[in-house]
XYZ file of C-alpha atoms in Angstrom:
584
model
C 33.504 -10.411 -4.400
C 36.291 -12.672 -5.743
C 35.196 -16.035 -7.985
C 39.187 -16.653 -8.687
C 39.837 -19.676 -6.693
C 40.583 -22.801 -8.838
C 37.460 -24.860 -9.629
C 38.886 -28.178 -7.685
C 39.299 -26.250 -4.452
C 35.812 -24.887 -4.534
C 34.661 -28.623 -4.968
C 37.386 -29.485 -1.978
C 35.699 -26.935 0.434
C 32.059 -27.677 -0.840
C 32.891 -31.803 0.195
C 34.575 -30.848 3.498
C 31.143 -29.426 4.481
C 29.631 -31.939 3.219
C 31.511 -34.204 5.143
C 31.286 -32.027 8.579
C 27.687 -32.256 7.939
C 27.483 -35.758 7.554
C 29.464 -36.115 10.863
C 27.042 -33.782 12.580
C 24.142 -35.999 11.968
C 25.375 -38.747 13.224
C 26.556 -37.528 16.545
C 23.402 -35.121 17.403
C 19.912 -36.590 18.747
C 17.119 -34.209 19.563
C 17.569 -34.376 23.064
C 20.920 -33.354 23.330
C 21.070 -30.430 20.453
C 17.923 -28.411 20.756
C 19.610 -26.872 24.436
C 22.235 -26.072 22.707
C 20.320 -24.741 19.909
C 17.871 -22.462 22.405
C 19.876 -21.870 25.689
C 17.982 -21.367 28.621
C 14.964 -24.254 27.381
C 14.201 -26.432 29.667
C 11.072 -27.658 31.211
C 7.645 -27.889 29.612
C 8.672 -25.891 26.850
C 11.985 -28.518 26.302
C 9.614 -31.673 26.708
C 6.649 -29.869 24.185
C 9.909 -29.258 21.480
C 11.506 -32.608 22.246
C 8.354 -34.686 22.063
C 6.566 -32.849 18.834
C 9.846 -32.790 16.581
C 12.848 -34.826 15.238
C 16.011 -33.950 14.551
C 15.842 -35.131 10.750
C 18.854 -33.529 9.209
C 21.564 -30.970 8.538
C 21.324 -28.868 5.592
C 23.802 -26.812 3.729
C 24.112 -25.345 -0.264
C 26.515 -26.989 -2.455
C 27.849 -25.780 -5.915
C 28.978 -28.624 -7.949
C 30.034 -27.938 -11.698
C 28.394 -30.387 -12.743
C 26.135 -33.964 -11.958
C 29.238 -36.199 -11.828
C 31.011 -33.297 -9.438
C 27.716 -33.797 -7.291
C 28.069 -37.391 -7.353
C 32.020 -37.587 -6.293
C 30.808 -35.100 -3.680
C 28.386 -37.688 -2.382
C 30.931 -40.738 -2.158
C 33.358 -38.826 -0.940
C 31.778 -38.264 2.269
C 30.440 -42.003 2.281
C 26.883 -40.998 0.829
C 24.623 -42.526 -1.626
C 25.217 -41.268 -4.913
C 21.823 -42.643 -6.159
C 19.845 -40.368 -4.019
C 16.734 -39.011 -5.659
C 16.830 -35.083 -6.296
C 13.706 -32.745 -6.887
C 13.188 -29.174 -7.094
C 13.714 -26.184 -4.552
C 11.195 -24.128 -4.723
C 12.042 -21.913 -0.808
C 15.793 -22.092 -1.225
C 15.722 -21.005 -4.939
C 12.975 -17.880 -3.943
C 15.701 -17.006 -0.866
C 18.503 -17.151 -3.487
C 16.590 -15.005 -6.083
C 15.637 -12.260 -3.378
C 19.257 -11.986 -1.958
C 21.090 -11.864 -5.438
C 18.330 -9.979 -7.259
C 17.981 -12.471 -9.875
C 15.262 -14.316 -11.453
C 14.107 -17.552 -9.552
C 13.937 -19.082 -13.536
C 17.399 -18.615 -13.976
C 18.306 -20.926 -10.557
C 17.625 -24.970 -10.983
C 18.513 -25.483 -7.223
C 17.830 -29.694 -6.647
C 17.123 -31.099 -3.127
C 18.293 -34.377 -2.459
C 18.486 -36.410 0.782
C 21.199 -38.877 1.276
C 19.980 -41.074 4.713
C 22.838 -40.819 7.494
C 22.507 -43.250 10.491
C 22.523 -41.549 14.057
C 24.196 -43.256 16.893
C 21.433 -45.243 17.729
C 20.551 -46.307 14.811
C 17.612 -43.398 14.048
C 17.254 -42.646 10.200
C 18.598 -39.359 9.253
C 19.638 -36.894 6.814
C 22.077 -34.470 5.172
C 19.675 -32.244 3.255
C 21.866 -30.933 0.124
C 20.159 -27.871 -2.121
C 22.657 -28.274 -4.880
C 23.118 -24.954 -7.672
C 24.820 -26.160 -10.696
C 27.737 -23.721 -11.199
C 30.158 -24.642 -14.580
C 32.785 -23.055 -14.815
C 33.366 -19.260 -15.704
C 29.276 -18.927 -14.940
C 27.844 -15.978 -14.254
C 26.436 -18.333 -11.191
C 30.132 -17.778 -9.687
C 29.753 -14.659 -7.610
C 26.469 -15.940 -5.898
C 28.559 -19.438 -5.268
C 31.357 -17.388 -4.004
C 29.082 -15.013 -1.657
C 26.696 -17.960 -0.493
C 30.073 -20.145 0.594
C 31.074 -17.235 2.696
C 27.860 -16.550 4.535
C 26.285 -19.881 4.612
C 22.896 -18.585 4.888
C 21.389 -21.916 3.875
C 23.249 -24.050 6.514
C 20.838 -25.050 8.793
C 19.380 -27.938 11.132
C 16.455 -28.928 10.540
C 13.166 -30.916 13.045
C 10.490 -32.721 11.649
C 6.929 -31.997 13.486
C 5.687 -35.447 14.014
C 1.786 -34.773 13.839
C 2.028 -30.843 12.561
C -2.015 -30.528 13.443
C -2.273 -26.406 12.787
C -2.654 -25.136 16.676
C 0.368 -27.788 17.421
C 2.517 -25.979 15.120
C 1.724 -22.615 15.936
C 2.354 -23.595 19.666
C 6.452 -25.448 18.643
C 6.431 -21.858 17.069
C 5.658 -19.471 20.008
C 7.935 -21.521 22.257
C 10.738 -21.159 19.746
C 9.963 -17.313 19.689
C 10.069 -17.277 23.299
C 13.281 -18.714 23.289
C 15.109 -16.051 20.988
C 14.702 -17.845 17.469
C 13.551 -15.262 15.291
C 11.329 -16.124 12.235
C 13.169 -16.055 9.056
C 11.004 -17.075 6.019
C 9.908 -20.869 4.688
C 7.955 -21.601 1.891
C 5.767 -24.676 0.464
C 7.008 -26.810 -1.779
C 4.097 -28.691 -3.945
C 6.748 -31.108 -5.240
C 7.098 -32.770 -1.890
C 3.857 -31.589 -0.333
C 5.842 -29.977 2.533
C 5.984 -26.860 4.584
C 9.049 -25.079 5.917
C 8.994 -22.401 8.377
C 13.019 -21.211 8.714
C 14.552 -19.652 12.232
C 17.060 -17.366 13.044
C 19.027 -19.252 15.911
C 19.597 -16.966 19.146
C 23.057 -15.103 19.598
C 24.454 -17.081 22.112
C 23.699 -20.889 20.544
C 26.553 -22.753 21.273
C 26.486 -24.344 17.505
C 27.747 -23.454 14.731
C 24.772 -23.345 12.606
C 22.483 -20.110 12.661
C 19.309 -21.367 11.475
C 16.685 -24.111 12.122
C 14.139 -25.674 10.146
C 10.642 -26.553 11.676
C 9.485 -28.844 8.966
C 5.964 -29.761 8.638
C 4.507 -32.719 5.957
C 1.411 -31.834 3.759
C 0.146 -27.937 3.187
C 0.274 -25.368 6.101
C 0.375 -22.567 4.209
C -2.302 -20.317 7.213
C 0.562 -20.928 9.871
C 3.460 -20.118 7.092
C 1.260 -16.950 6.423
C 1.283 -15.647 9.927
C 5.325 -16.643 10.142
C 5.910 -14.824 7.268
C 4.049 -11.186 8.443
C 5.948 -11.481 11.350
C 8.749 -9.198 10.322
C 11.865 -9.196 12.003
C 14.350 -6.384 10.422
C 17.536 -7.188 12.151
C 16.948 -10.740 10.312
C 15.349 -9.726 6.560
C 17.155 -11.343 4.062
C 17.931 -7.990 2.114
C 19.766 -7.112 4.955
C 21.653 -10.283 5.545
C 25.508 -9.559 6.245
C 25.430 -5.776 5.193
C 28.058 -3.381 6.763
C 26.146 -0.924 8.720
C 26.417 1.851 6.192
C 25.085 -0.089 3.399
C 22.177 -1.292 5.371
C 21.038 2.135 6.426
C 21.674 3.291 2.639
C 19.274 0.829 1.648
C 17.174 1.653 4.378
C 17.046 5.515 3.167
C 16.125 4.540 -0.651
C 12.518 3.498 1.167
C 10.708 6.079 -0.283
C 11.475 5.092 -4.161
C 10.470 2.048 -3.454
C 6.883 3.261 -2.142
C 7.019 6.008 -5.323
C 8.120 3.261 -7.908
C 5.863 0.667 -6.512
C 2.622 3.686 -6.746
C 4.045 4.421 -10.251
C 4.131 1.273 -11.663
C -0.056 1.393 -10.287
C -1.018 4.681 -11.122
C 0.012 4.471 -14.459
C -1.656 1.594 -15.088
C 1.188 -0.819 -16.330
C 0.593 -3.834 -14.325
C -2.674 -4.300 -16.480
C -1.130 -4.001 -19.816
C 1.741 -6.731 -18.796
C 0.975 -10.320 -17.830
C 3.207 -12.837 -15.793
C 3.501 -15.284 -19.246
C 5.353 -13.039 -22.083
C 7.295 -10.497 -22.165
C 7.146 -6.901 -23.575
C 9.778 -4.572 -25.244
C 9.754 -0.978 -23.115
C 8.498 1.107 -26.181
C 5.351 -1.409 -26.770
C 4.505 -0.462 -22.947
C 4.811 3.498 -23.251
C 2.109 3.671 -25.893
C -0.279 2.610 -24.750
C 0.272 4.157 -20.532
C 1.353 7.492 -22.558
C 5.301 7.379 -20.959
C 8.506 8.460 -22.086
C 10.119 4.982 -23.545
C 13.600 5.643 -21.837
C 12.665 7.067 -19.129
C 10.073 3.825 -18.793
C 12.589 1.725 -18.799
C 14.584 3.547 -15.896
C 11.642 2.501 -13.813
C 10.962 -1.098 -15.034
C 14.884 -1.796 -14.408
C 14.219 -0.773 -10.805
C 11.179 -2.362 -10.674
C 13.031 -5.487 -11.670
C 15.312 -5.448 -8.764
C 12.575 -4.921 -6.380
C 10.844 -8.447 -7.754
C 7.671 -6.583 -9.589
C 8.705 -7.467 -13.180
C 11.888 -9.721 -14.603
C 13.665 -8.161 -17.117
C 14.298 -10.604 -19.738
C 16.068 -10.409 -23.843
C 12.720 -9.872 -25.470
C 11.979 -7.307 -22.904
C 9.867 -7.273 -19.500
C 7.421 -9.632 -17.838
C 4.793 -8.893 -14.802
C 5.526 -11.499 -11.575
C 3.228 -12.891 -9.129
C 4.137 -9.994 -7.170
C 3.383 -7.282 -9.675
C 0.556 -8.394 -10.496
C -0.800 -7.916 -7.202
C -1.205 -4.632 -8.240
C -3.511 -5.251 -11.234
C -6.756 -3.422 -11.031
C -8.678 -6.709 -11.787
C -6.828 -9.236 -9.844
C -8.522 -11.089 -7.156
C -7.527 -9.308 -4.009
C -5.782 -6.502 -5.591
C -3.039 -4.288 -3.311
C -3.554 -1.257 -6.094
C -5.772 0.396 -3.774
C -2.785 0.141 -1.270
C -0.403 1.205 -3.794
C -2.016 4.359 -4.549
C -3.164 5.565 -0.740
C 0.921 4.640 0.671
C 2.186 6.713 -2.208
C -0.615 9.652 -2.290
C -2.134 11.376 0.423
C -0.176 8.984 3.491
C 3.390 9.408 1.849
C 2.265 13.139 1.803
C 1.779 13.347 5.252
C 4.758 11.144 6.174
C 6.799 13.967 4.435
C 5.610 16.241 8.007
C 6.139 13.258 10.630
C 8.396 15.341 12.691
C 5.224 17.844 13.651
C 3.461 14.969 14.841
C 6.554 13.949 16.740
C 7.281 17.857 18.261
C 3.390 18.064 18.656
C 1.674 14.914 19.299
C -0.823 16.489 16.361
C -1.373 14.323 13.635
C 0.471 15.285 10.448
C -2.194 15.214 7.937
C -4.638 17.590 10.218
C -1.238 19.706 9.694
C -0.492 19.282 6.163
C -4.484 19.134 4.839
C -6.029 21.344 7.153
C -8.366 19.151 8.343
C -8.401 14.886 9.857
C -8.356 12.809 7.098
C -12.118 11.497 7.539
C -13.576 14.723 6.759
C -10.755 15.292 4.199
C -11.730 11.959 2.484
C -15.293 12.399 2.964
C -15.483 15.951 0.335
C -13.621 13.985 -2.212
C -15.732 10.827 -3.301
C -13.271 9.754 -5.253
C -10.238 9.860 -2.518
C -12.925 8.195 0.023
C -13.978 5.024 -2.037
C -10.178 4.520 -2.725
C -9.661 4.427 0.866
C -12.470 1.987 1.661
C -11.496 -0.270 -1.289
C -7.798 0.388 0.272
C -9.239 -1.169 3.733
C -10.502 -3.935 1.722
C -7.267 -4.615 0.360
C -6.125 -6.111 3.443
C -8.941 -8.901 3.786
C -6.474 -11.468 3.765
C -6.393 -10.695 8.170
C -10.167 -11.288 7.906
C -9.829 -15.157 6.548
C -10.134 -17.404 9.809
C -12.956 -14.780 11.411
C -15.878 -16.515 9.966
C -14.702 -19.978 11.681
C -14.679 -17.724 15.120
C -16.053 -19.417 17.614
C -18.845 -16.551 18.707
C -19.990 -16.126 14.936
C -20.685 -20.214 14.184
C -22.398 -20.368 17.562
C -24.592 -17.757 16.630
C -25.242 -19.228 13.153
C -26.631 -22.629 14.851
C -28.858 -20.666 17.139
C -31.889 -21.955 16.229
C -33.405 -18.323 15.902
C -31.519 -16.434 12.192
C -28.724 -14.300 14.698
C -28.120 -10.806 13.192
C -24.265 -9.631 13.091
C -23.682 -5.849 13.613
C -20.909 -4.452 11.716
C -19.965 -0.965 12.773
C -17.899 1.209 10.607
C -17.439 -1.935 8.350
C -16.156 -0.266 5.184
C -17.988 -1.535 2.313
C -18.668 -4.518 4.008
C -15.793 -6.963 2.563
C -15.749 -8.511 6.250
C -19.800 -8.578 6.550
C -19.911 -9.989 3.268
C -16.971 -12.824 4.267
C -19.276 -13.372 7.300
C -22.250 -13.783 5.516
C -21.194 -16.027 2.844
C -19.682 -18.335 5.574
C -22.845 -18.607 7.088
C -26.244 -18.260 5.014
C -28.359 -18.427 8.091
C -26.791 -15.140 9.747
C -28.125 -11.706 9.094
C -26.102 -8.455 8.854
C -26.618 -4.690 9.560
C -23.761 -2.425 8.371
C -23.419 0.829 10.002
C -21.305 3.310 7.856
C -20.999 6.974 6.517
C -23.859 7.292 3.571
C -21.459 6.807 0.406
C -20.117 3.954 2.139
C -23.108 2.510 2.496
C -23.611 2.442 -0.986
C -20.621 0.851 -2.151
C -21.231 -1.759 0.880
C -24.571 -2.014 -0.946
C -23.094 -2.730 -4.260
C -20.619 -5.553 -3.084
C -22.850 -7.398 -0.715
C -25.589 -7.392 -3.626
C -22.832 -8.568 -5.643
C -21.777 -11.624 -3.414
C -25.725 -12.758 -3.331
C -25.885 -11.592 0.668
C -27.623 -8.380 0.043
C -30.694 -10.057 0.947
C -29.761 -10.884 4.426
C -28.249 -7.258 4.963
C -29.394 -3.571 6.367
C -27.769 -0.612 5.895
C -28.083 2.362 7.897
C -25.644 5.510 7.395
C -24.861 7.535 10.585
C -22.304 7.414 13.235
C -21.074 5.618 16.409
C -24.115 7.017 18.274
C -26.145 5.465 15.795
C -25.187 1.884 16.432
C -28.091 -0.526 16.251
C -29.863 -2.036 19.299
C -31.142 -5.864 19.298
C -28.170 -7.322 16.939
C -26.301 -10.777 18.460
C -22.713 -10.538 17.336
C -21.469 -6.979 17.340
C -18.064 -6.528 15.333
C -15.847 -3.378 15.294
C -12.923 -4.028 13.091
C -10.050 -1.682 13.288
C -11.693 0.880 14.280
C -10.853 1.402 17.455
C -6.490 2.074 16.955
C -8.120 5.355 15.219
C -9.587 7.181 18.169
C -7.939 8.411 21.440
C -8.614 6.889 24.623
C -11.733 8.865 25.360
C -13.007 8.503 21.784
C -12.700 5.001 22.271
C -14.882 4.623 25.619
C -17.144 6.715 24.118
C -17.957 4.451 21.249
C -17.359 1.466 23.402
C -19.921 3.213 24.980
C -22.466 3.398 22.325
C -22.032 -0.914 21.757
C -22.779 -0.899 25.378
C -26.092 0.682 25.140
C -27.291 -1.052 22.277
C -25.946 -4.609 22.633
C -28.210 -6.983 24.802
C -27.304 -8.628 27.925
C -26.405 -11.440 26.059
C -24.830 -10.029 22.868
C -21.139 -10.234 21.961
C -18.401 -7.726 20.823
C -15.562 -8.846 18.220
C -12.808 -6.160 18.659
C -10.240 -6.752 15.144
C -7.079 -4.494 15.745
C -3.257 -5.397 15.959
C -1.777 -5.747 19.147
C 1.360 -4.230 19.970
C 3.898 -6.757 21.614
C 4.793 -6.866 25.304
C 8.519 -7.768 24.755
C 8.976 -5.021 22.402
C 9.517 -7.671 19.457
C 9.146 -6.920 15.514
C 5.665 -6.586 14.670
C 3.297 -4.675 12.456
C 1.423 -3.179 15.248
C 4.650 -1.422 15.938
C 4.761 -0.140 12.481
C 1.206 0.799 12.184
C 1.539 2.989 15.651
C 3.546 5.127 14.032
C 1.594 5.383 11.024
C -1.517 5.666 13.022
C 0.403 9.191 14.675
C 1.442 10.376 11.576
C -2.104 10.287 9.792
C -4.611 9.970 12.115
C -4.135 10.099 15.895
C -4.951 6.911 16.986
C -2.444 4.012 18.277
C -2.080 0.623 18.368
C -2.431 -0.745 21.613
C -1.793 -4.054 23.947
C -4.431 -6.383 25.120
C -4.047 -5.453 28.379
C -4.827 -1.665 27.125
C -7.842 -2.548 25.298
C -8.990 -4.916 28.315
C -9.072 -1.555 30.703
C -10.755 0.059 27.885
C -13.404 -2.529 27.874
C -13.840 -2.316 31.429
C -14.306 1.689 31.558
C -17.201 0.964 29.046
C -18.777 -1.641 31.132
C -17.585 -4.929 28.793
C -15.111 -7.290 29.988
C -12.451 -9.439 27.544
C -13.483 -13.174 28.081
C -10.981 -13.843 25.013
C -8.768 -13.384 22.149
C -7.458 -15.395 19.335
C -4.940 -14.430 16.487
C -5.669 -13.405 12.814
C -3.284 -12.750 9.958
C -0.908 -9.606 9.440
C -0.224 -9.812 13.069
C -3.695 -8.732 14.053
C -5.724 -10.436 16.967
C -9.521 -10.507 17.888
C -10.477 -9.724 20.896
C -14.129 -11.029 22.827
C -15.874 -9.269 24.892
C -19.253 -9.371 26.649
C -20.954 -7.122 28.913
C -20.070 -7.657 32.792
C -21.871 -10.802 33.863
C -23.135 -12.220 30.707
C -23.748 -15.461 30.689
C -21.538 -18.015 28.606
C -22.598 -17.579 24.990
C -21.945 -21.177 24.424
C -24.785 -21.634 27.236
C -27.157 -19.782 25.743
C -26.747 -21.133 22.265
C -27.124 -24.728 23.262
């Protein structure tokens, strides 16, 4: 990576950007770009994009060596040199992952100097600016950032961003080839940015567009930030093949360091505010100090600590994986890098086979394998909890707040339901509702514990037994991944047992991730194969689940989507009547 070019020509080439930029502005309008952005829109889809977003400006990095090179930048190109800068808070997190560097050690500025369009419409060059002096260790990242421009973008303003009205710009921009490619929130200027990888065959010469969105949207940035899209991750940004699938092979430190880091307990002896010399963390997790400090040096590029001169400091991210932190991943930690990285290690018999590879490796499916070891079981169900975060918008579900203003207390069935993190969510939403968990006896107790815990234990029943056991007369039934564990027949068979308890007017919440028609990125896709590895299951699509339902005697009236990619799906028995009727 060469930083030897003179320091004026860098500034030269930064301000011919600049100035291309500028230009750009002025001779685009909405109308006429986003076809050439998304080839192929046209019709609804065109009108929906063209009349819920402005095009508001063209942004690009620049790295001045200093304010006054910023500011002969600016009137250069005929821009205000007064413009009013704040802080970056998505471009400096993008620039931090890519170079492996502490976000602290980047003071990237956004200012907005107005451009006029051709008819007059206020406009924008957005400039992210990186101070880079001379003979800074800045230079490489200036030098690689100027080649691959992977800030350049062109950015639309989303005139009333309601939350359903953004998710919708977002699916038709997914339909059209742009591929989701991270976005942040930026408290400085209450704004949310949701970044797209521009289609192949855009005839532009800018890659990536910018749905921008005023106040906090930070549900919809959550869902278009689990939608993973490999070909597009920033890690993997302008790799040659070879390095790209040599990264790709080092996956399995990163799953062992990551466990590591939790099973040794070090996240809870560092905090995110000061940092501490390797030998003052060995004592007291009982490690070898050099050897320590192997680990923390790769934790450090993976963005779990920062390594700093006094010594090493916990992030946000590693401290996900504090035993006491609100809705801790440790659980996670511990079950990818334990008895599931285990099995992983035999995926190719569940390939030859179709067998799962844990039945091969442990002699036995992983239920009754979990269930003889109290200890490996509870870690499991608080591993289940770990992933609550999909369970946030359920409460608000149509089906449940109907059934909360019945005026008869409704009752909400949750079968299988863990140790009843989602009953408890549920529950707490809506102090009217009564639950009934149905789950395998030491479940129960831990469900017990928690839901005593969160004040709803009053409102709850437990009963430990199986699918067969599932209890008659409830109002809302709820299985939540469950089903993606069980073969086909399995599944119509507890299907099956809802069937025969529910009443005619009951409903079924089905939570599981839904793998995509078009064969796009997704975490269904992932969880499929994880789901053959360890437990024989799959993911499915709606339309699978929907013949499901129907062998069972249910049909799907509906589905909406949930976090991490997953989707609930509504079902009633055959010729129910409209729950909304009922609950009038």
């Amino acid at each position: 990576m060469t930083t030897t070019l003179p320091d004026e020509t860098l500034l030269r080439d930064d301000t011919a950007c600049l100035r291309a930029a500028a230009r750009f502005v002025r001779d685009h309008d909405s109308a006429d770009l986003l076809p050439l952005l998304l080839p192929g829109l046209d019709g609804p889809d065109l009108r929906a994009l063209a009349e819920h977003c402005r095009f508001a400006h063209a942004g690009l990095l620049l790295f001045p060596p200093d304010a006054d090179g910023l500011r002969a930048q600016l009137a250069d190109c005929g821009l205000a040199v007064d413009t009013p800068s704040h802080p970056s808070v998505v471009v400096r997190e993008r620039l931090a992952l890519r170079h492996l560097r502490d976000p602290a050690e980047l003071d990237v500025r956004i200012l907005r100097p107005q451009v006029d369009g051709r008819d007059g419409e206020r406009r924008a060059v957005e400039v992210f600016a990186l101070t880079v002096p001379p003979h800074s260790d800045l230079e490489p990242i200036a030098a690689y950032e100027r080649t691959r421009r992977h800030e350049a973008h062109l950015a639309f303003e989303v005139e009333h961003p309601e939350p359903l009205a953004l998710r919708g710009l977002c699916a038709i921009l997914d339909r059209h080839g742009a591929r989701p490619d991270g976005g942040g929130y930026n408290p400085h200027e209450d704004g949310t940015v949701l970044y797209f990888t521009l289609p192949a065959d855009a005839a532009c010469d800018y890659r990536r567009l910018e749905l921008y969105a005023r106040g906090d949207h930070r549900d919809t940035l959550a869902a278009h930030l689990d939608h993973p899209d490999p070909h597009h991750h920033p890690r993997h940004d302008a790799r040659p093949p070879a390095e790209t699938l040599l990264h790709l092979f080092t996956g399995a430190w990163t799953t062992q360091a990551l466990a590591t880091f939790a099973r040794l307990g070090l996240p809870d002896v560092m905090d995110t505010r000061t940092a501490h010399r390797g030998e003052d963390l060995a004592r007291p997790t009982g490690t070898h100090p050099r050897s320590l400090a192997t680990l923390l040096r790769y934790l450090a590029m993976l963005g779990a600590v920062v390594e700093e001169q006094e010594g090493f400091r916990l992030t946000e991210l590693g401290s996900l994986l504090r035993a006491d932190t609100p809705g801790s991943m440790r659980p996670l930690a511990l079950m990818y890098g334990g008895p599931f990285y285990r099995s992983f290690g035999a995926l190719d018999h569940a390939v030859r086979t179709g067998q799962p590879a844990f039945d091969h490796l442990f002699g036995e499916n992983h239920f009754d394998h979990f269930a003889r070891d109290p200890e490996l079981a509870a870690l499991f169900d608080r591993s289940m909890a770990a992933s609550s975060r999909m369970f946030q918008p359920l409460p608000a579900h149509p089906v449940i707040t109907a059934a909360a203003q019945a005026p008869e207390a409704a009752t909400v069935v949750d079968i299988a339901g863990g140790n009843g993190e989602l009953l408890g969510r549920i529950l707490t939403a809506h102090p009217r509702l009564r639950g009934v968990l149905l789950e395998r006896p030491h479940a129960v107790q831990a469900a017990r514990r928690l839901l005593d815990a969160t004040g709803c234990g009053p409102r709850c029943d437990y009963r430990a037994g199986d699918f067969a056991d599932v209890p008659s007369g409830g109002d809302v039934y709820i299985l939540s991944r469950v089903l993606h564990d069980w073969d086909d027949d399995r599944c119509r068979e507890i299907l099956r047992h809802c069937v025969r308890a529910m009443p005619a007017d009951a409903d079924l919440l089905v939570v599981e991730r839904l793998l995509p028609v078009d064969g796009s990125p997704s975490l269904a896709t992932a969880w499929d194969l994880h789901m053959l590895c360890n437990v024989g299951g799959r993911e499915r699509r709606a339309d699978h689940y929907a013949r499901l339902l129907a062998d069972a005697g249910l049909q799907l009236v509906g589905r909406r989507p949930l976090p991490l990619d997953a989707h609930v799906l509504h079902a009633r028995k055959a010729g129910a009547p409209d729950p909304t009727a009922r609950r009038s």
